[in-house]
Amino acid sequence: MSAQATEITPAPTAKGGALRRKLPGSLAWHIGSLLILAVILYPVIWVVGGSFKNSDDIVGSLDLFPSDPIISNYTRLSEGIADIPISTFFLNSLTLAVGSVIGILVSCSLTAYAFAKIKFAGRNLLFTLMIGTLLLPYHVLLIPQYVLFRNMDMINTNTPLLLPKYLATEAFFVFLMVQFMRNLPRELDEAARLDGCGHFRIYWSIVLPLSRPALITSAIFTFINAWNDFMGPLIYLNDPEKYTVSLGLKMFVDQDAVANYGGMIAMSLVALLPVLAFFLAFQRYLIDGMATSGLKG
Amino acid sequence: MHQDKNVERRTVLKAAGASLAVAGLGATATACGGGSGSGDGTVTIRYAWWGAEDRAERIKKTIALFEKKYPKIKVKTDFQVYPDFWKKFNTQASGGNPPDVFQNAIGFLRKYDAKNVLLDLNAQVEAGNLSLDGFRAGLEKFGEVDGKLLGVPVGSNSMALVIDKPVYTKSGVKPEQGWTWDDFDAAMKKIRDKAGRAGDSGMYGVMYLYDLYLRQNGKAFFTEDGLGFTEADLKEWWTKAEKGIKQGIYADPKKVAQTKPKSAVAAELAAGEFTWDNFTVRYTSEGKSEYGLAPIPTTDGKKTGQYLGSLMLSASKRTQHPKEVAQFINFMVHEPEVAKIMGYDRGVPATQAQYDAFKPTDPVNKAIAEYEESLVAAGVLEPITPHPNGADICEAGFMRIAEELALGKRSVDDAVKQFFTESKTALGS
Amino acid sequence: MGTAVTHAPAMEDLTQDSEPRHRPAKSPRPAALKRRGRRETLAGYLFMSPWIAGFLLLTAGPMVASLYFAFTDYNLFDAPQWIGLDNFSEMFADPRWQNSVKVTLWYVAVGTPIKLIAALGVALLLAQKRRGQAFYRAAFYAPSLIGASVSIAIVWKAIFSDDAVVDRTQKLFGIDVGGWTGDPDLIIYSLVALTVWQFGAPMVIFLAGLKQVPRELYEAAEVDGAGTFRRFWNITLPMISPVLFFNVLLETIHSFQIFSSAYIVGGGAGGNACGPADGSMVYTCYLYVQGFENSRMGLASAMAWVLLVAVALVTAVLFWSQKRWVHYEEGA
């Protein structure tokens, strides 16, 4: 990213005083960026400020922060939603998110290894099929999958939400890993083959460790997706005790929003925190993962 | 079965003991039969209902009471908010695994009877596990469909006009039993002019109110298998609505939409709303004003078309413990202690014994009791027919299309046509 | 299901297996080669087995089932009843379905271009290497991660409701619409605003594309006296056209599938509706209502297939059009 060649600014040239042109340009750049930043951040700051306001002042008042902040919106969260402690929802979401991450890492990396490192009959056809699923609208599968899981008596369990992750149906991550593994130096695994290593050894001791960046990117995206997922839990989970944070929030909207609007806003913010924390900790991996996914690996 | 209440209860208890002994024998004989029977004769039944936290607390207490009196029956509970409840129930019922006993309403009796989900409780009445005696105002008939007893009412509600009292007083409007729609319209204008507030939140979309209006004119919203009114009827109703919106006597539908789930009355967008009488409890907790109940306007100065609506308990056809389920329902509708715990949460208790056991002390609940008593006294109550299969979808459609009309997205003709098209599909006719 | 990852790989990679062909190092004897080939195939399928199982059980099988359901009346209680094309004729004649198509097309047609233009514009701004660039890039990307959450949908509903910040700001300019979320025509624009707010993901991809444009090209153009706009039009745009194509394709496909934000922002407005007068009843919301609230699984499956065909058509048109405006580097 630091290479000079990456800069595409109309480079300051000799014509016209370089300094004179640079200063206002820089100022305009920063003002522009700050303006966009303000728009981007407004909703987030709004929810932070709103969570410290009285319910009645949240929507009607234009002040971002209240003059007399209250914390009762947060303390009331300890009462839970519909008699269920907030921690239950977080634990459920965490279970699903961590379960998803493990599933994706194992199943997608195995599949990606086969695509990237093993030559076998039918590989190109399967690869095309896999790419095809990438563009397939999920809704076509929604109803038959629901019927399938219902017939297997798995509604109201985590299985319908986790099983797809363990069967590598998230083609995006397979693709990300395939691209990454293909670019690993071939000499390493060829040398290992000559030493008599089988595919599993190569996969486990050479390719996986070298693919760490792709694995980390996949893991973070998977975690965030699972955390944010709304439609899946909406369809498959029925017991409030099994609800994820997203469904818990929706239940808050339906049940308590009138009586406790401030609590709902506070809960909205708390629900965002894990994702924001992941973002702050791993933003490089996320952005690089995004950037490379759009370019040819 | 014309016994005294106490005798009744003792008989039931005795019968229960005997049946439990039999059930226990049965369980040892066919140990691998039912999944929920255990070796010592204890059975577990699943009970599901919709409602909020407050109701859950109360129900928990009533179940503790039940389990104390029937130590061999364990009750596993489960509750959701209304829409989620039916989503889950639908899933479970379609998968052949519905709860043994559950809260139900008149709009769903035929729907789930058509799907073969509901147990006919008549056999349990005959077996003496469930008593239909002592119900108020003929309520025991409410769960009957084609001679089958598909639900037992736990409480009754009636449609009412819930009003913001200070606003009505300020405008000098005093609704009285027997007032007419013309009086009502004049009152709406008075409220608009004197209090500067819309008089009503949007009555044109309330299916149950339109039902009353139709009943005042000798019709009804639903017949046994379809709609009980014509396109011309609905056109008249909605033409009047359109005029009212233009005159500003109904609240701005845009604002009403945005304040949801808070009610327009509590949000001070309207001075009144046609809804179930026990909603005053909710409005009182939501809003800052004082809320009261006013009579339904009439067409002829007498007939309001009102009837008692009700929440019920139903059993599923698949239950392996019909007897225990019947005993449970029986306990919940007859036991006076239950009424003391539940209050008017599910409406005014359905049986006289429970009605007498709970006498409200707070003004809001007192007003509800007085309102229902006044209805009985005025002799305006009518019987109700269970709604046809698909009625719930019709109701949602009625509300939505009326809202579209109010928002100016549809003309009256268009709205009427759309409602009849959708209803036809929903009712499968 | 509300994914933050909205982007997949560049298209030239999607169409073919682009692994560089390599010659066999030494040629072992044919029999050994054959044996090794068989072993490799076995290993390959073994490694792939989770994916193959998933593909058959959760993708291919369900697609076949869904196609069958589309021609049946299926309410989950009774076995599916074959009814031929009835679902399709009912669907096409249903004004609510027509409305959901209109709302969705409007959302895609307005939201996607604005989002991509914003993404490209900001990417051009950020491509200038200045202090704080990395910070801004990260900050602008953040909404793409949280935008699909229920929390943000709740916030959005509040911000765009009556008397809230957007409404008050409008009133300053003398426009009083009484809140967007209560207006059947405006509520969809609050969703458009929500998707535009998430311009960060395509922006990051644009940025990566911009960084690969060789600087010499600009220098040469400058010598020729080309102005800023000419340089953008003649150099930048053609050079990033593969990335632009990729963003257009993926954003369009994903816009068609918007669900949770529409469901939450439009929720609670009466019965099984989405927004006032179905104002935010996008296609997938109506599919959900028909399938899961009205228990009409057959009809909902038919709706899903219509969506699939529509998305496939849009994809095909985009691929067909790319020959005219997408420039791939030679040899890629």
PDB file of N, CA, C and O in Angstrom, chain B residues 182-227:
ATOM      1  N   ASP B 182     -74.963   9.440  14.064  1.00  0.00           N
ATOM      2  CA  ASP B 182     -75.034  10.878  13.794  1.00  0.00           C
ATOM      3  C   ASP B 182     -74.529  11.658  15.005  1.00  0.00           C
ATOM      4  O   ASP B 182     -73.787  12.632  14.865  1.00  0.00           O
ATOM      5  N   ASP B 183     -74.952  11.187  16.203  1.00  0.00           N
ATOM      6  CA  ASP B 183     -74.450  11.821  17.425  1.00  0.00           C
ATOM      7  C   ASP B 183     -72.925  11.714  17.475  1.00  0.00           C
ATOM      8  O   ASP B 183     -72.213  12.652  17.838  1.00  0.00           O
ATOM      9  N   PHE B 184     -72.459  10.512  17.117  1.00  0.00           N
ATOM     10  CA  PHE B 184     -71.018  10.268  17.154  1.00  0.00           C
ATOM     11  C   PHE B 184     -70.279  11.216  16.209  1.00  0.00           C
ATOM     12  O   PHE B 184     -69.278  11.841  16.576  1.00  0.00           O
ATOM     13  N   ASP B 185     -70.781  11.354  14.977  1.00  0.00           N
ATOM     14  CA  ASP B 185     -70.129  12.234  14.012  1.00  0.00           C
ATOM     15  C   ASP B 185     -70.116  13.683  14.500  1.00  0.00           C
ATOM     16  O   ASP B 185     -69.104  14.390  14.365  1.00  0.00           O
ATOM     17  N   ALA B 186     -71.235  14.085  15.093  1.00  0.00           N
ATOM     18  CA  ALA B 186     -71.297  15.454  15.622  1.00  0.00           C
ATOM     19  C   ALA B 186     -70.263  15.623  16.749  1.00  0.00           C
ATOM     20  O   ALA B 186     -69.580  16.652  16.839  1.00  0.00           O
ATOM     21  N   ALA B 187     -70.141  14.567  17.573  1.00  0.00           N
ATOM     22  CA  ALA B 187     -69.182  14.621  18.667  1.00  0.00           C
ATOM     23  C   ALA B 187     -67.756  14.736  18.138  1.00  0.00           C
ATOM     24  O   ALA B 187     -66.925  15.484  18.669  1.00  0.00           O
ATOM     25  N   MET B 188     -67.459  13.983  17.068  1.00  0.00           N
ATOM     26  CA  MET B 188     -66.119  14.023  16.480  1.00  0.00           C
ATOM     27  C   MET B 188     -65.778  15.442  16.031  1.00  0.00           C
ATOM     28  O   MET B 188     -64.676  15.933  16.245  1.00  0.00           O
ATOM     29  N   LYS B 189     -66.760  16.093  15.407  1.00  0.00           N
ATOM     30  CA  LYS B 189     -66.526  17.456  14.925  1.00  0.00           C
ATOM     31  C   LYS B 189     -66.315  18.408  16.095  1.00  0.00           C
ATOM     32  O   LYS B 189     -65.458  19.293  16.066  1.00  0.00           O
ATOM     33  N   LYS B 190     -67.100  18.181  17.141  1.00  0.00           N
ATOM     34  CA  LYS B 190     -66.990  19.025  18.327  1.00  0.00           C
ATOM     35  C   LYS B 190     -65.584  18.913  18.936  1.00  0.00           C
ATOM     36  O   LYS B 190     -64.965  19.902  19.306  1.00  0.00           O
ATOM     37  N   ILE B 191     -65.099  17.655  19.002  1.00  0.00           N
ATOM     38  CA  ILE B 191     -63.775  17.420  19.588  1.00  0.00           C
ATOM     39  C   ILE B 191     -62.703  18.081  18.726  1.00  0.00           C
ATOM     40  O   ILE B 191     -61.777  18.711  19.227  1.00  0.00           O
ATOM     41  N   ARG B 192     -62.853  17.929  17.418  1.00  0.00           N
ATOM     42  CA  ARG B 192     -61.881  18.535  16.514  1.00  0.00           C
ATOM     43  C   ARG B 192     -61.856  20.055  16.719  1.00  0.00           C
ATOM     44  O   ARG B 192     -60.803  20.666  16.805  1.00  0.00           O
ATOM     45  N   ASP B 193     -63.053  20.664  16.819  1.00  0.00           N
ATOM     46  CA  ASP B 193     -63.117  22.119  16.921  1.00  0.00           C
ATOM     47  C   ASP B 193     -62.720  22.635  18.298  1.00  0.00           C
ATOM     48  O   ASP B 193     -62.035  23.643  18.413  1.00  0.00           O
ATOM     49  N   LYS B 194     -63.159  21.926  19.332  1.00  0.00           N
ATOM     50  CA  LYS B 194     -62.932  22.462  20.680  1.00  0.00           C
ATOM     51  C   LYS B 194     -61.603  22.040  21.284  1.00  0.00           C
ATOM     52  O   LYS B 194     -60.981  22.796  22.025  1.00  0.00           O
ATOM     53  N   ALA B 195     -61.187  20.795  21.016  1.00  0.00           N
ATOM     54  CA  ALA B 195     -59.957  20.317  21.630  1.00  0.00           C
ATOM     55  C   ALA B 195     -58.795  20.306  20.649  1.00  0.00           C
ATOM     56  O   ALA B 195     -57.646  20.060  21.029  1.00  0.00           O
ATOM     57  N   GLY B 196     -59.095  20.547  19.387  1.00  0.00           N
ATOM     58  CA  GLY B 196     -58.032  20.567  18.390  1.00  0.00           C
ATOM     59  C   GLY B 196     -57.377  19.217  18.203  1.00  0.00           C
ATOM     60  O   GLY B 196     -56.210  19.121  17.860  1.00  0.00           O
ATOM     61  N   ARG B 197     -58.142  18.181  18.445  1.00  0.00           N
ATOM     62  CA  ARG B 197     -57.576  16.850  18.265  1.00  0.00           C
ATOM     63  C   ARG B 197     -58.537  16.013  17.434  1.00  0.00           C
ATOM     64  O   ARG B 197     -59.752  16.230  17.469  1.00  0.00           O
ATOM     65  N   ALA B 198     -57.985  15.072  16.685  1.00  0.00           N
ATOM     66  CA  ALA B 198     -58.851  14.158  15.952  1.00  0.00           C
ATOM     67  C   ALA B 198     -59.670  13.371  16.958  1.00  0.00           C
ATOM     68  O   ALA B 198     -59.172  13.000  18.017  1.00  0.00           O
ATOM     69  N   GLY B 199     -60.936  13.109  16.632  1.00  0.00           N
ATOM     70  CA  GLY B 199     -61.793  12.424  17.582  1.00  0.00           C
ATOM     71  C   GLY B 199     -61.536  10.933  17.660  1.00  0.00           C
ATOM     72  O   GLY B 199     -61.761  10.301  18.688  1.00  0.00           O
ATOM     73  N   ASP B 200     -61.056  10.349  16.555  1.00  0.00           N
ATOM     74  CA  ASP B 200     -60.930   8.899  16.497  1.00  0.00           C
ATOM     75  C   ASP B 200     -59.635   8.515  15.777  1.00  0.00           C
ATOM     76  O   ASP B 200     -59.122   9.258  14.951  1.00  0.00           O
ATOM     77  N   SER B 201     -59.110   7.338  16.114  1.00  0.00           N
ATOM     78  CA  SER B 201     -57.807   6.954  15.589  1.00  0.00           C
ATOM     79  C   SER B 201     -57.874   6.264  14.229  1.00  0.00           C
ATOM     80  O   SER B 201     -56.856   6.035  13.599  1.00  0.00           O
ATOM     81  N   GLY B 202     -59.059   5.914  13.774  1.00  0.00           N
ATOM     82  CA  GLY B 202     -59.159   5.231  12.483  1.00  0.00           C
ATOM     83  C   GLY B 202     -60.106   4.053  12.544  1.00  0.00           C
ATOM     84  O   GLY B 202     -59.739   2.919  12.245  1.00  0.00           O
ATOM     85  N   MET B 203     -61.335   4.315  12.909  1.00  0.00           N
ATOM     86  CA  MET B 203     -62.336   3.259  13.110  1.00  0.00           C
ATOM     87  C   MET B 203     -62.640   2.481  11.842  1.00  0.00           C
ATOM     88  O   MET B 203     -63.057   1.328  11.900  1.00  0.00           O
ATOM     89  N   TYR B 204     -62.381   3.105  10.685  1.00  0.00           N
ATOM     90  CA  TYR B 204     -62.717   2.479   9.406  1.00  0.00           C
ATOM     91  C   TYR B 204     -61.941   1.181   9.160  1.00  0.00           C
ATOM     92  O   TYR B 204     -62.310   0.376   8.333  1.00  0.00           O
ATOM     93  N   GLY B 205     -60.815   0.977   9.906  1.00  0.00           N
ATOM     94  CA  GLY B 205     -60.017  -0.225   9.685  1.00  0.00           C
ATOM     95  C   GLY B 205     -60.195  -1.275  10.765  1.00  0.00           C
ATOM     96  O   GLY B 205     -59.510  -2.294  10.753  1.00  0.00           O
ATOM     97  N   VAL B 206     -61.084  -1.011  11.730  1.00  0.00           N
ATOM     98  CA  VAL B 206     -61.274  -1.964  12.821  1.00  0.00           C
ATOM     99  C   VAL B 206     -62.347  -2.970  12.428  1.00  0.00           C
ATOM    100  O   VAL B 206     -63.535  -2.662  12.431  1.00  0.00           O
ATOM    101  N   MET B 207     -61.901  -4.164  12.096  1.00  0.00           N
ATOM    102  CA  MET B 207     -62.831  -5.184  11.618  1.00  0.00           C
ATOM    103  C   MET B 207     -63.947  -5.453  12.615  1.00  0.00           C
ATOM    104  O   MET B 207     -65.110  -5.579  12.245  1.00  0.00           O
ATOM    105  N   TYR B 208     -63.586  -5.527  13.897  1.00  0.00           N
ATOM    106  CA  TYR B 208     -64.604  -5.877  14.890  1.00  0.00           C
ATOM    107  C   TYR B 208     -65.653  -4.784  15.061  1.00  0.00           C
ATOM    108  O   TYR B 208     -66.787  -5.051  15.421  1.00  0.00           O
ATOM    109  N   LEU B 209     -65.274  -3.532  14.791  1.00  0.00           N
ATOM    110  CA  LEU B 209     -66.273  -2.468  14.858  1.00  0.00           C
ATOM    111  C   LEU B 209     -67.218  -2.545  13.660  1.00  0.00           C
ATOM    112  O   LEU B 209     -68.431  -2.410  13.794  1.00  0.00           O
ATOM    113  N   TYR B 210     -66.625  -2.781  12.495  1.00  0.00           N
ATOM    114  CA  TYR B 210     -67.466  -2.888  11.310  1.00  0.00           C
ATOM    115  C   TYR B 210     -68.440  -4.044  11.464  1.00  0.00           C
ATOM    116  O   TYR B 210     -69.589  -3.978  11.028  1.00  0.00           O
ATOM    117  N   ASP B 211     -67.960  -5.098  12.130  1.00  0.00           N
ATOM    118  CA  ASP B 211     -68.826  -6.232  12.417  1.00  0.00           C
ATOM    119  C   ASP B 211     -70.045  -5.769  13.220  1.00  0.00           C
ATOM    120  O   ASP B 211     -71.191  -6.128  12.923  1.00  0.00           O
ATOM    121  N   LEU B 212     -69.805  -4.920  14.241  1.00  0.00           N
ATOM    122  CA  LEU B 212     -70.917  -4.412  15.058  1.00  0.00           C
ATOM    123  C   LEU B 212     -71.875  -3.589  14.212  1.00  0.00           C
ATOM    124  O   LEU B 212     -73.094  -3.725  14.310  1.00  0.00           O
ATOM    125  N   TYR B 213     -71.303  -2.753  13.366  1.00  0.00           N
ATOM    126  CA  TYR B 213     -72.133  -1.906  12.504  1.00  0.00           C
ATOM    127  C   TYR B 213     -73.015  -2.775  11.615  1.00  0.00           C
ATOM    128  O   TYR B 213     -74.211  -2.519  11.450  1.00  0.00           O
ATOM    129  N   LEU B 214     -72.421  -3.827  11.063  1.00  0.00           N
ATOM    130  CA  LEU B 214     -73.196  -4.729  10.214  1.00  0.00           C
ATOM    131  C   LEU B 214     -74.293  -5.417  11.013  1.00  0.00           C
ATOM    132  O   LEU B 214     -75.422  -5.582  10.539  1.00  0.00           O
ATOM    133  N   ARG B 215     -73.944  -5.820  12.247  1.00  0.00           N
ATOM    134  CA  ARG B 215     -74.929  -6.488  13.095  1.00  0.00           C
ATOM    135  C   ARG B 215     -76.092  -5.558  13.417  1.00  0.00           C
ATOM    136  O   ARG B 215     -77.231  -5.995  13.534  1.00  0.00           O
ATOM    137  N   GLN B 216     -75.782  -4.265  13.581  1.00  0.00           N
ATOM    138  CA  GLN B 216     -76.859  -3.311  13.835  1.00  0.00           C
ATOM    139  C   GLN B 216     -77.831  -3.284  12.660  1.00  0.00           C
ATOM    140  O   GLN B 216     -78.989  -2.918  12.796  1.00  0.00           O
ATOM    141  N   ASN B 217     -77.318  -3.685  11.495  1.00  0.00           N
ATOM    142  CA  ASN B 217     -78.161  -3.678  10.309  1.00  0.00           C
ATOM    143  C   ASN B 217     -78.545  -5.088   9.867  1.00  0.00           C
ATOM    144  O   ASN B 217     -78.823  -5.331   8.689  1.00  0.00           O
ATOM    145  N   GLY B 218     -78.482  -6.004  10.806  1.00  0.00           N
ATOM    146  CA  GLY B 218     -78.965  -7.352  10.514  1.00  0.00           C
ATOM    147  C   GLY B 218     -78.009  -8.221   9.728  1.00  0.00           C
ATOM    148  O   GLY B 218     -78.396  -9.262   9.192  1.00  0.00           O
ATOM    149  N   LYS B 219     -76.741  -7.804   9.630  1.00  0.00           N
ATOM    150  CA  LYS B 219     -75.764  -8.641   8.932  1.00  0.00           C
ATOM    151  C   LYS B 219     -74.629  -8.997   9.889  1.00  0.00           C
ATOM    152  O   LYS B 219     -74.758  -8.790  11.099  1.00  0.00           O
ATOM    153  N   ALA B 220     -73.541  -9.483   9.367  1.00  0.00           N
ATOM    154  CA  ALA B 220     -72.360  -9.741  10.192  1.00  0.00           C
ATOM    155  C   ALA B 220     -71.153  -9.782   9.265  1.00  0.00           C
ATOM    156  O   ALA B 220     -71.297  -9.953   8.049  1.00  0.00           O
ATOM    157  N   PHE B 221     -69.979  -9.605   9.842  1.00  0.00           N
ATOM    158  CA  PHE B 221     -68.767  -9.594   9.004  1.00  0.00           C
ATOM    159  C   PHE B 221     -68.552 -10.968   8.384  1.00  0.00           C
ATOM    160  O   PHE B 221     -68.298 -11.097   7.194  1.00  0.00           O
ATOM    161  N   PHE B 222     -68.648 -12.003   9.250  1.00  0.00           N
ATOM    162  CA  PHE B 222     -68.438 -13.358   8.741  1.00  0.00           C
ATOM    163  C   PHE B 222     -69.704 -14.193   8.851  1.00  0.00           C
ATOM    164  O   PHE B 222     -70.476 -14.060   9.800  1.00  0.00           O
ATOM    165  N   THR B 223     -69.887 -15.042   7.872  1.00  0.00           N
ATOM    166  CA  THR B 223     -70.833 -16.133   8.035  1.00  0.00           C
ATOM    167  C   THR B 223     -69.988 -17.361   8.374  1.00  0.00           C
ATOM    168  O   THR B 223     -68.798 -17.246   8.607  1.00  0.00           O
ATOM    169  N   GLU B 224     -70.602 -18.529   8.359  1.00  0.00           N
ATOM    170  CA  GLU B 224     -69.842 -19.724   8.713  1.00  0.00           C
ATOM    171  C   GLU B 224     -68.701 -19.996   7.747  1.00  0.00           C
ATOM    172  O   GLU B 224     -67.695 -20.583   8.111  1.00  0.00           O
ATOM    173  N   ASP B 225     -68.895 -19.606   6.491  1.00  0.00           N
ATOM    174  CA  ASP B 225     -67.847 -19.955   5.533  1.00  0.00           C
ATOM    175  C   ASP B 225     -67.453 -18.806   4.604  1.00  0.00           C
ATOM    176  O   ASP B 225     -66.818 -19.019   3.597  1.00  0.00           O
ATOM    177  N   GLY B 226     -67.853 -17.596   4.953  1.00  0.00           N
ATOM    178  CA  GLY B 226     -67.475 -16.506   4.065  1.00  0.00           C
ATOM    179  C   GLY B 226     -67.771 -15.146   4.666  1.00  0.00           C
ATOM    180  O   GLY B 226     -67.906 -15.012   5.884  1.00  0.00           O
ATOM    181  N   LEU B 227     -67.864 -14.149   3.800  1.00  0.00           N
ATOM    182  CA  LEU B 227     -68.153 -12.796   4.258  1.00  0.00           C
ATOM    183  C   LEU B 227     -69.659 -12.593   4.301  1.00  0.00           C
ATOM    184  O   LEU B 227     -70.391 -13.085   3.432  1.00  0.00           O
TER     185      LEU B 227
END
